mmCIF file of C-alpha atoms in Angstrom:
data_model
loop_
_atom_site.group_PDB
_atom_site.id
_atom_site.type_symbol
_atom_site.label_atom_id
_atom_site.label_comp_id
_atom_site.label_asym_id
_atom_site.label_seq_id
_atom_site.Cartn_x
_atom_site.Cartn_y
_atom_site.Cartn_z
ATOM 1 C CA MET L 741 -0.004 -0.010 -0.028
ATOM 2 C CA ASN L 742 1.445 3.316 -1.048
ATOM 3 C CA ILE L 743 0.781 6.350 1.229
ATOM 4 C CA LEU L 744 1.472 9.938 0.248
ATOM 5 C CA VAL L 745 1.852 12.407 3.112
ATOM 6 C CA LEU L 746 1.198 16.024 2.064
ATOM 7 C CA CYS L 747 1.797 19.371 3.687
ATOM 8 C CA THR L 748 2.663 22.777 2.451
ATOM 9 C CA GLY L 749 6.488 22.972 2.901
ATOM 10 C CA ASN L 750 7.491 19.239 3.127
ATOM 11 C CA SER L 751 10.225 19.977 5.678
ATOM 12 C CA ALA L 752 8.825 18.795 9.004
ATOM 13 C CA ARG L 753 5.461 17.068 9.582
ATOM 14 C CA SER L 754 5.131 15.305 6.296
ATOM 15 C CA ILE L 755 8.776 14.168 6.432
ATOM 16 C CA LEU L 756 8.274 12.882 10.006
ATOM 17 C CA LEU L 757 5.248 10.803 9.103
ATOM 18 C CA GLU L 758 6.797 9.439 5.918
ATOM 19 C CA SER L 759 9.720 8.257 7.881
ATOM 20 C CA ILE L 760 7.688 6.900 10.777
ATOM 21 C CA PHE L 761 5.665 4.737 8.356
ATOM 22 C CA ASN L 762 8.622 3.434 6.455
ATOM 23 C CA HIS L 763 10.547 2.756 9.643
ATOM 24 C CA SER L 764 7.607 1.054 11.550
ATOM 25 C CA SER L 765 5.571 -0.788 8.861
ATOM 26 C CA ASP L 766 7.828 -3.751 8.316
ATOM 27 C CA GLY L 767 7.236 -3.254 4.561
ATOM 28 C CA ARG L 768 3.442 -3.318 4.711
ATOM 29 C CA VAL L 769 3.301 0.270 3.416
ATOM 30 C CA ARG L 770 5.581 2.497 1.386
ATOM 31 C CA ALA L 771 5.215 6.125 2.340
ATOM 32 C CA TYR L 772 6.249 9.185 0.442
ATOM 33 C CA SER L 773 5.979 12.845 1.290
ATOM 34 C CA ALA L 774 5.601 16.015 -0.671
ATOM 35 C CA GLY L 775 4.502 19.625 -0.422
ATOM 36 C CA SER L 776 2.386 22.004 -2.462
ATOM 37 C CA ASN L 777 5.038 24.696 -1.873
ATOM 38 C CA PRO L 778 8.144 22.733 -0.765
ATOM 39 C CA ALA L 779 10.708 24.437 1.373
ATOM 40 C CA GLY L 780 13.467 22.802 -0.672
ATOM 41 C CA GLN L 781 15.259 21.326 2.215
ATOM 42 C CA VAL L 782 14.293 19.147 5.253
ATOM 43 C CA HIS L 783 14.219 21.102 8.495
ATOM 44 C CA PRO L 784 17.453 20.340 10.483
ATOM 45 C CA GLN L 785 15.405 19.440 13.574
ATOM 46 C CA SER L 786 13.446 16.871 11.627
ATOM 47 C CA LEU L 787 16.724 15.258 10.575
ATOM 48 C CA ALA L 788 18.104 15.403 14.187
ATOM 49 C CA LEU L 789 14.992 13.873 15.727
ATOM 50 C CA LEU L 790 14.624 11.143 13.128
ATOM 51 C CA GLY L 791 18.339 10.304 13.389
ATOM 52 C CA ALA L 792 18.152 10.038 17.157
ATOM 53 C CA GLU L 793 15.148 7.680 16.695
ATOM 54 C CA GLY L 794 17.183 5.394 14.422
ATOM 55 C CA HIS L 795 15.437 6.201 11.159
ATOM 56 C CA ASP L 796 17.164 5.830 7.793
ATOM 57 C CA LEU L 797 17.690 9.354 6.492
ATOM 58 C CA ARG L 798 19.211 8.533 3.085
ATOM 59 C CA ASP L 799 16.159 9.509 1.079
ATOM 60 C CA ALA L 800 14.957 12.360 3.211
ATOM 61 C CA ARG L 801 14.374 15.381 1.034
ATOM 62 C CA SER L 802 11.840 18.152 0.534
ATOM 63 C CA LYS L 803 9.992 17.756 -2.706
ATOM 64 C CA SER L 804 7.047 18.926 -4.707
ATOM 65 C CA TRP L 805 3.863 16.967 -5.036
ATOM 66 C CA ASP L 806 4.357 17.427 -8.806
ATOM 67 C CA GLU L 807 6.730 14.424 -8.596
ATOM 68 C CA PHE L 808 3.810 12.210 -7.611
ATOM 69 C CA ALA L 809 1.471 13.532 -10.285
ATOM 70 C CA ALA L 810 3.896 12.581 -13.055
ATOM 71 C CA GLU L 811 3.086 9.740 -15.424
ATOM 72 C CA ASN L 812 5.788 7.382 -14.010
ATOM 73 C CA ALA L 813 5.049 8.119 -10.330
ATOM 74 C CA PRO L 814 3.882 5.338 -8.031
ATOM 75 C CA GLU L 815 0.177 5.059 -7.710
ATOM 76 C CA MET L 816 -1.103 6.124 -4.346
ATOM 77 C CA ASP L 817 -3.642 4.107 -2.278
ATOM 78 C CA MET L 818 -3.930 6.754 0.415
ATOM 79 C CA VAL L 819 -3.204 10.477 0.795
ATOM 80 C CA ILE L 820 -2.877 11.893 4.281
ATOM 81 C CA THR L 821 -2.586 15.674 4.868
ATOM 82 C CA VAL L 822 -0.864 16.769 8.117
ATOM 83 C CA CYS L 823 -1.274 20.603 8.055
ATOM 84 C CA GLY L 824 -2.287 22.058 11.311
ATOM 85 C CA SER L 825 -5.302 24.080 12.323
ATOM 86 C CA ALA L 826 -3.645 27.459 12.057
ATOM 87 C CA ALA L 827 -5.984 29.813 10.230
ATOM 88 C CA ASP L 828 -3.243 31.092 7.876
ATOM 89 C CA GLU L 829 -2.062 27.586 6.722
ATOM 90 C CA THR L 830 -3.372 26.226 3.461
ATOM 91 C CA CYS L 831 -3.479 22.492 3.253
ATOM 92 C CA PRO L 832 -2.947 20.915 -0.181
ATOM 93 C CA VAL L 833 -5.671 18.883 -1.838
ATOM 94 C CA TRP L 834 -4.868 15.731 -3.793
ATOM 95 C CA PRO L 835 -7.108 14.925 -6.724
ATOM 96 C CA GLY L 836 -8.036 11.464 -7.859
ATOM 97 C CA ALA L 837 -9.247 8.182 -6.295
ATOM 98 C CA PRO L 838 -6.903 7.468 -3.368
ATOM 99 C CA LEU L 839 -8.445 7.338 0.135
ATOM 100 C CA ARG L 840 -7.948 10.634 1.802
ATOM 101 C CA ALA L 841 -7.532 11.630 5.446
ATOM 102 C CA HIS L 842 -6.512 14.720 7.336
ATOM 103 C CA TRP L 843 -4.253 14.194 10.388
ATOM 104 C CA GLY L 844 -3.568 17.806 11.276
ATOM 105 C CA VAL L 845 -0.660 18.632 13.527
ATOM 106 C CA GLU L 846 0.644 22.048 14.403
ATOM 107 C CA ASP L 847 3.819 23.024 12.570
ATOM 108 C CA PRO L 848 6.843 22.522 14.788
ATOM 109 C CA ALA L 849 8.967 24.590 12.437
ATOM 110 C CA ALA L 850 6.804 27.615 13.287
ATOM 111 C CA ALA L 851 8.001 27.377 16.933
ATOM 112 C CA SER L 852 10.871 29.580 18.044
ATOM 113 C CA GLU L 853 14.264 27.832 17.730
ATOM 114 C CA ALA L 854 14.449 27.602 21.535
ATOM 115 C CA ASP L 855 11.240 25.529 21.449
ATOM 116 C CA TRP L 856 12.214 23.202 18.611
ATOM 117 C CA ASP L 857 13.078 20.204 20.715
ATOM 118 C CA THR L 858 9.620 20.173 22.363
ATOM 119 C CA ALA L 859 7.653 21.134 19.310
ATOM 120 C CA PHE L 860 9.187 18.524 17.051
ATOM 121 C CA ARG L 861 9.004 15.829 19.693
ATOM 122 C CA THR L 862 5.298 16.633 20.249
ATOM 123 C CA ALA L 863 4.638 16.380 16.489
ATOM 124 C CA TYR L 864 6.648 13.187 16.176
ATOM 125 C CA ASP L 865 4.819 11.545 19.094
ATOM 126 C CA ILE L 866 1.395 12.404 17.831
ATOM 127 C CA LEU L 867 2.219 11.276 14.244
ATOM 128 C CA SER L 868 3.796 8.088 15.624
ATOM 129 C CA ARG L 869 0.711 7.195 17.692
ATOM 130 C CA ARG L 870 -1.510 7.696 14.601
ATOM 131 C CA ALA L 871 0.833 5.646 12.354
ATOM 132 C CA GLN L 872 0.819 2.836 14.843
ATOM 133 C CA ALA L 873 -2.971 2.969 15.189
ATOM 134 C CA LEU L 874 -3.225 2.491 11.435
ATOM 135 C CA LEU L 875 -0.603 -0.170 11.293
ATOM 136 C CA THR L 876 -2.410 -2.334 13.963
ATOM 137 C CA LEU L 877 -5.393 -2.705 11.506
ATOM 138 C CA PRO L 878 -5.668 -5.222 8.717
ATOM 139 C CA ILE L 879 -5.475 -2.451 6.110
ATOM 140 C CA GLU L 880 -4.667 -4.788 3.303
ATOM 141 C CA THR L 881 -8.090 -6.523 3.621
ATOM 142 C CA MET L 882 -10.324 -3.651 4.723
ATOM 143 C CA ASP L 883 -12.846 -2.176 2.340
ATOM 144 C CA SER L 884 -12.632 1.547 1.475
ATOM 145 C CA ALA L 885 -15.558 2.597 3.698
ATOM 146 C CA GLU L 886 -14.190 0.809 6.764
ATOM 147 C CA LEU L 887 -10.753 2.055 6.226
ATOM 148 C CA THR L 888 -11.957 5.667 5.634
ATOM 149 C CA ALA L 889 -13.812 5.515 8.965
ATOM 150 C CA HIS L 890 -10.719 4.315 10.780
ATOM 151 C CA LEU L 891 -8.631 7.004 9.091
ATOM 152 C CA LYS L 892 -10.907 9.707 10.342
ATOM 153 C CA ARG L 893 -10.927 8.354 13.888
ATOM 154 C CA ILE L 894 -7.173 8.019 13.883
ATOM 155 C CA GLY L 895 -6.848 11.725 12.873
ATOM 156 C CA ASP L 896 -8.307 12.608 16.216
ATOM 157 C CA ILE L 897 -5.647 10.770 18.264
ATOM 158 C CA GLN L 898 -3.396 13.138 20.207
#
């Protein structure tokens, strides 16, 4: 199952969830991340936290969602947006048939540098709990309606 994690800048939250899925799924899912307006680089605190958690960082990079709309891109089964609830933040929309879910998390990169450790850890922990909740389900055999209901419920996990 291919999962695309979208956010605006693709430097923090979407990178974190992509890595969490790929690190924790034992190959059951393949996650990718992208942004509608990519920052062009992964936030250094994302890399520091993921490295400390033992994640493979070789493929971590900020990229545009245009890569996944190209003809030779992998077909997505699910698209998860992770933009927060801030009023000035625009969350990208992904067209097409994949299942869609919104798992909003406040942007840790918006925190002051002095608060990065806490902000990134909070985002990582929330996203990790949500990923684990999804991965405990028999997602390979669930129908779309059932999986969509679970995705919505999981998006409320703090």
